[in-house]
Amino acid sequence: MVSTTQILKDHKLRVTPFRIEVLELFSGAQHALAAADLETLLNNPDRITLYRTLKSFEEKGIIHKAIDGTNQPKFALCEAHCHEHNHHDEHVHFHCIKCENTFCIESVFIPEVSLPQGFRIKQTDMIVSGECEQCVMKEL
């Protein structure tokens, strides 16, 4: 696995302790993280620095928005082959209705959509809702 320092270097971002810490949280997360989750895990960091970091990571292809139908933006690590001008995260996002976590289901791709002439697709998202594996296991 590539180190967080190397990921930052590969995406031409300055290596700072804060960026390393945020990236390590994403690397260790089993689900997408909201800014509020990061604030808690980072013990109330400077919000401006956090939001700038998230924006930089998204712009450089390190993280992507995990759209889940809620009003709270969540982010997850991009696949290794994403970069600044070309994201390859056309997978399904699964939102658990019990624990409220959102998961990237990278093995399930969003189907190609054909629109009538005159329409142009800018983004395609697919959300599947239900109960995640952990919540199902708790019921058994």
PDB file of C-alpha atoms in Angstrom:
ATOM      1  CA  MET A   1       0.000   0.000   0.000  1.00  0.00           C
ATOM      2  CA  VAL A   2       1.231   3.488  -0.882  1.00  0.00           C
ATOM      3  CA  SER A   3       2.060   5.744   2.076  1.00  0.00           C
ATOM      4  CA  THR A   4       0.017   8.851   2.765  1.00  0.00           C
ATOM      5  CA  THR A   5       3.126  10.958   2.203  1.00  0.00           C
ATOM      6  CA  GLN A   6       3.619   9.387  -1.224  1.00  0.00           C
ATOM      7  CA  ILE A   7      -0.046   9.941  -2.143  1.00  0.00           C
ATOM      8  CA  LEU A   8       0.333  13.646  -1.364  1.00  0.00           C
ATOM      9  CA  LYS A   9       3.551  13.848  -3.375  1.00  0.00           C
ATOM     10  CA  ASP A  10       2.043  11.924  -6.302  1.00  0.00           C
ATOM     11  CA  HIS A  11      -0.843  14.412  -6.406  1.00  0.00           C
ATOM     12  CA  LYS A  12       1.537  17.381  -6.148  1.00  0.00           C
ATOM     13  CA  LEU A  13       0.341  18.546  -2.743  1.00  0.00           C
ATOM     14  CA  ARG A  14       2.546  19.877   0.015  1.00  0.00           C
ATOM     15  CA  VAL A  15       3.122  17.289   2.722  1.00  0.00           C
ATOM     16  CA  THR A  16       1.925  18.676   6.058  1.00  0.00           C
ATOM     17  CA  PRO A  17       1.164  16.893   9.339  1.00  0.00           C
ATOM     18  CA  PHE A  18      -2.500  17.916   9.077  1.00  0.00           C
ATOM     19  CA  ARG A  19      -2.900  16.569   5.525  1.00  0.00           C
ATOM     20  CA  ILE A  20      -1.207  13.327   6.539  1.00  0.00           C
ATOM     21  CA  GLU A  21      -3.539  12.975   9.527  1.00  0.00           C
ATOM     22  CA  VAL A  22      -6.670  13.595   7.430  1.00  0.00           C
ATOM     23  CA  LEU A  23      -5.514  11.198   4.726  1.00  0.00           C
ATOM     24  CA  GLU A  24      -4.749   8.513   7.324  1.00  0.00           C
ATOM     25  CA  LEU A  25      -8.309   8.847   8.646  1.00  0.00           C
ATOM     26  CA  PHE A  26      -9.677   8.251   5.155  1.00  0.00           C
ATOM     27  CA  SER A  27      -7.288   5.338   4.637  1.00  0.00           C
ATOM     28  CA  GLY A  28      -8.449   3.661   7.826  1.00  0.00           C
ATOM     29  CA  ALA A  29     -12.153   4.346   7.396  1.00  0.00           C
ATOM     30  CA  GLN A  30     -14.514   1.560   6.435  1.00  0.00           C
ATOM     31  CA  HIS A  31     -17.118   4.047   5.163  1.00  0.00           C
ATOM     32  CA  ALA A  32     -17.357   7.564   3.770  1.00  0.00           C
ATOM     33  CA  LEU A  33     -16.665  10.412   6.189  1.00  0.00           C
ATOM     34  CA  ALA A  34     -18.460  13.729   6.588  1.00  0.00           C
ATOM     35  CA  ALA A  35     -16.602  16.869   7.601  1.00  0.00           C
ATOM     36  CA  ALA A  36     -18.323  16.598  11.008  1.00  0.00           C
ATOM     37  CA  ASP A  37     -16.914  13.066  11.416  1.00  0.00           C
ATOM     38  CA  LEU A  38     -13.436  14.371  10.649  1.00  0.00           C
ATOM     39  CA  GLU A  39     -13.836  17.260  13.094  1.00  0.00           C
ATOM     40  CA  THR A  40     -14.640  14.771  15.853  1.00  0.00           C
ATOM     41  CA  LEU A  41     -11.832  12.391  14.936  1.00  0.00           C
ATOM     42  CA  LEU A  42      -9.331  15.252  14.656  1.00  0.00           C
ATOM     43  CA  ASN A  43     -10.435  16.734  17.989  1.00  0.00           C
ATOM     44  CA  ASN A  44     -11.976  19.962  16.639  1.00  0.00           C
ATOM     45  CA  PRO A  45      -9.400  21.229  14.140  1.00  0.00           C
ATOM     46  CA  ASP A  46      -9.558  24.615  12.465  1.00  0.00           C
ATOM     47  CA  ARG A  47     -12.616  24.282  10.202  1.00  0.00           C
ATOM     48  CA  ILE A  48     -11.233  26.470   7.440  1.00  0.00           C
ATOM     49  CA  THR A  49      -8.090  24.350   7.227  1.00  0.00           C
ATOM     50  CA  LEU A  50     -10.176  21.166   7.174  1.00  0.00           C
ATOM     51  CA  TYR A  51     -12.500  22.400   4.417  1.00  0.00           C
ATOM     52  CA  ARG A  52      -9.570  23.659   2.354  1.00  0.00           C
ATOM     53  CA  THR A  53      -7.876  20.298   2.777  1.00  0.00           C
ATOM     54  CA  LEU A  54     -11.006  18.434   1.661  1.00  0.00           C
ATOM     55  CA  LYS A  55     -11.378  20.736  -1.341  1.00  0.00           C
ATOM     56  CA  SER A  56      -7.722  20.248  -2.323  1.00  0.00           C
ATOM     57  CA  PHE A  57      -7.999  16.473  -1.929  1.00  0.00           C
ATOM     58  CA  GLU A  58     -11.138  16.394  -4.074  1.00  0.00           C
ATOM     59  CA  GLU A  59      -9.678  18.649  -6.761  1.00  0.00           C
ATOM     60  CA  LYS A  60      -6.506  16.550  -6.963  1.00  0.00           C
ATOM     61  CA  GLY A  61      -8.354  13.226  -7.227  1.00  0.00           C
ATOM     62  CA  ILE A  62      -7.531  11.860  -3.779  1.00  0.00           C
ATOM     63  CA  ILE A  63     -11.115  11.800  -2.472  1.00  0.00           C
ATOM     64  CA  HIS A  64     -14.546  11.977  -4.079  1.00  0.00           C
ATOM     65  CA  LYS A  65     -17.991  12.919  -2.835  1.00  0.00           C
ATOM     66  CA  ALA A  66     -19.969   9.888  -1.757  1.00  0.00           C
ATOM     67  CA  ILE A  67     -23.464  11.031  -2.670  1.00  0.00           C
ATOM     68  CA  ASP A  68     -25.966   9.250  -0.428  1.00  0.00           C
ATOM     69  CA  GLY A  69     -29.185  11.244  -0.652  1.00  0.00           C
ATOM     70  CA  THR A  70     -28.657  13.029   2.655  1.00  0.00           C
ATOM     71  CA  ASN A  71     -27.912  16.726   3.012  1.00  0.00           C
ATOM     72  CA  GLN A  72     -24.544  15.992   4.571  1.00  0.00           C
ATOM     73  CA  PRO A  73     -21.691  15.731   2.048  1.00  0.00           C
ATOM     74  CA  LYS A  74     -19.502  12.713   2.676  1.00  0.00           C
ATOM     75  CA  PHE A  75     -16.161  11.831   1.140  1.00  0.00           C
ATOM     76  CA  ALA A  76     -14.239   8.640   0.456  1.00  0.00           C
ATOM     77  CA  LEU A  77     -10.853   7.800  -0.999  1.00  0.00           C
ATOM     78  CA  CYS A  78     -10.638   7.623  -4.756  1.00  0.00           C
ATOM     79  CA  GLU A  79      -9.239   4.620  -6.497  1.00  0.00           C
ATOM     80  CA  ALA A  80      -5.500   4.705  -7.149  1.00  0.00           C
ATOM     81  CA  HIS A  81      -5.874   5.616 -10.815  1.00  0.00           C
ATOM     82  CA  CYS A  82      -7.829   8.852 -10.213  1.00  0.00           C
ATOM     83  CA  HIS A  83      -6.066  12.146 -10.696  1.00  0.00           C
ATOM     84  CA  GLU A  84      -6.748  15.842 -10.914  1.00  0.00           C
ATOM     85  CA  HIS A  85      -8.458  15.913 -14.285  1.00  0.00           C
ATOM     86  CA  ASN A  86      -9.927  12.441 -14.434  1.00  0.00           C
ATOM     87  CA  HIS A  87     -11.906  10.754 -11.641  1.00  0.00           C
ATOM     88  CA  HIS A  88     -12.824   7.086 -12.120  1.00  0.00           C
ATOM     89  CA  ASP A  89     -15.307   6.639  -9.299  1.00  0.00           C
ATOM     90  CA  GLU A  90     -18.410   5.617 -11.222  1.00  0.00           C
ATOM     91  CA  HIS A  91     -19.506   3.103  -8.621  1.00  0.00           C
ATOM     92  CA  VAL A  92     -22.609   2.695  -6.479  1.00  0.00           C
ATOM     93  CA  HIS A  93     -22.824   4.273  -3.028  1.00  0.00           C
ATOM     94  CA  PHE A  94     -24.719   2.299  -0.393  1.00  0.00           C
ATOM     95  CA  HIS A  95     -26.403   4.249   2.410  1.00  0.00           C
ATOM     96  CA  CYS A  96     -27.356   2.296   5.527  1.00  0.00           C
ATOM     97  CA  ILE A  97     -30.704   3.452   6.887  1.00  0.00           C
ATOM     98  CA  LYS A  98     -29.834   2.183  10.384  1.00  0.00           C
ATOM     99  CA  CYS A  99     -26.312   3.404  11.151  1.00  0.00           C
ATOM    100  CA  GLU A 100     -26.377   6.228   8.537  1.00  0.00           C
ATOM    101  CA  ASN A 101     -22.975   5.184   7.149  1.00  0.00           C
ATOM    102  CA  THR A 102     -22.282   5.373   3.434  1.00  0.00           C
ATOM    103  CA  PHE A 103     -20.115   2.820   1.665  1.00  0.00           C
ATOM    104  CA  CYS A 104     -18.457   2.799  -1.736  1.00  0.00           C
ATOM    105  CA  ILE A 105     -19.419  -0.389  -3.552  1.00  0.00           C
ATOM    106  CA  GLU A 106     -16.562  -0.363  -6.031  1.00  0.00           C
ATOM    107  CA  SER A 107     -17.508  -3.723  -7.530  1.00  0.00           C
ATOM    108  CA  VAL A 108     -20.871  -2.370  -8.764  1.00  0.00           C
ATOM    109  CA  PHE A 109     -20.638   0.226 -11.512  1.00  0.00           C
ATOM    110  CA  ILE A 110     -23.202   2.810 -12.510  1.00  0.00           C
ATOM    111  CA  PRO A 111     -24.669   1.770 -15.847  1.00  0.00           C
ATOM    112  CA  GLU A 112     -24.068   3.989 -18.855  1.00  0.00           C
ATOM    113  CA  VAL A 113     -26.951   6.384 -19.442  1.00  0.00           C
ATOM    114  CA  SER A 114     -28.038   7.395 -22.934  1.00  0.00           C
ATOM    115  CA  LEU A 115     -29.867  10.697 -23.067  1.00  0.00           C
ATOM    116  CA  PRO A 116     -31.766  12.263 -25.952  1.00  0.00           C
ATOM    117  CA  GLN A 117     -29.887  14.577 -28.274  1.00  0.00           C
ATOM    118  CA  GLY A 118     -29.276  18.008 -26.747  1.00  0.00           C
ATOM    119  CA  PHE A 119     -28.680  16.754 -23.199  1.00  0.00           C
ATOM    120  CA  ARG A 120     -25.202  16.582 -21.674  1.00  0.00           C
ATOM    121  CA  ILE A 121     -24.312  14.518 -18.604  1.00  0.00           C
ATOM    122  CA  LYS A 122     -22.020  16.204 -16.084  1.00  0.00           C
ATOM    123  CA  GLN A 123     -22.348  13.695 -13.261  1.00  0.00           C
ATOM    124  CA  THR A 124     -24.100  10.412 -12.611  1.00  0.00           C
ATOM    125  CA  ASP A 125     -24.751   9.115  -9.113  1.00  0.00           C
ATOM    126  CA  MET A 126     -26.409   5.934  -7.947  1.00  0.00           C
ATOM    127  CA  ILE A 127     -27.503   5.428  -4.370  1.00  0.00           C
ATOM    128  CA  VAL A 128     -28.679   2.127  -2.949  1.00  0.00           C
ATOM    129  CA  SER A 129     -30.279   2.244   0.503  1.00  0.00           C
ATOM    130  CA  GLY A 130     -30.797  -0.564   2.961  1.00  0.00           C
ATOM    131  CA  GLU A 131     -28.998  -2.133   5.901  1.00  0.00           C
ATOM    132  CA  CYS A 132     -25.244  -2.662   5.917  1.00  0.00           C
ATOM    133  CA  GLU A 133     -23.592  -5.940   6.848  1.00  0.00           C
ATOM    134  CA  GLN A 134     -22.817  -4.819  10.427  1.00  0.00           C
ATOM    135  CA  CYS A 135     -26.395  -3.701  11.095  1.00  0.00           C
ATOM    136  CA  VAL A 136     -27.797  -6.941   9.680  1.00  0.00           C
ATOM    137  CA  MET A 137     -25.395  -8.965  11.852  1.00  0.00           C
ATOM    138  CA  LYS A 138     -26.526  -7.071  14.978  1.00  0.00           C
ATOM    139  CA  GLU A 139     -30.081  -8.301  14.395  1.00  0.00           C
ATOM    140  CA  LEU A 140     -29.056 -11.954  14.298  1.00  0.00           C
TER     141      LEU A 140
END
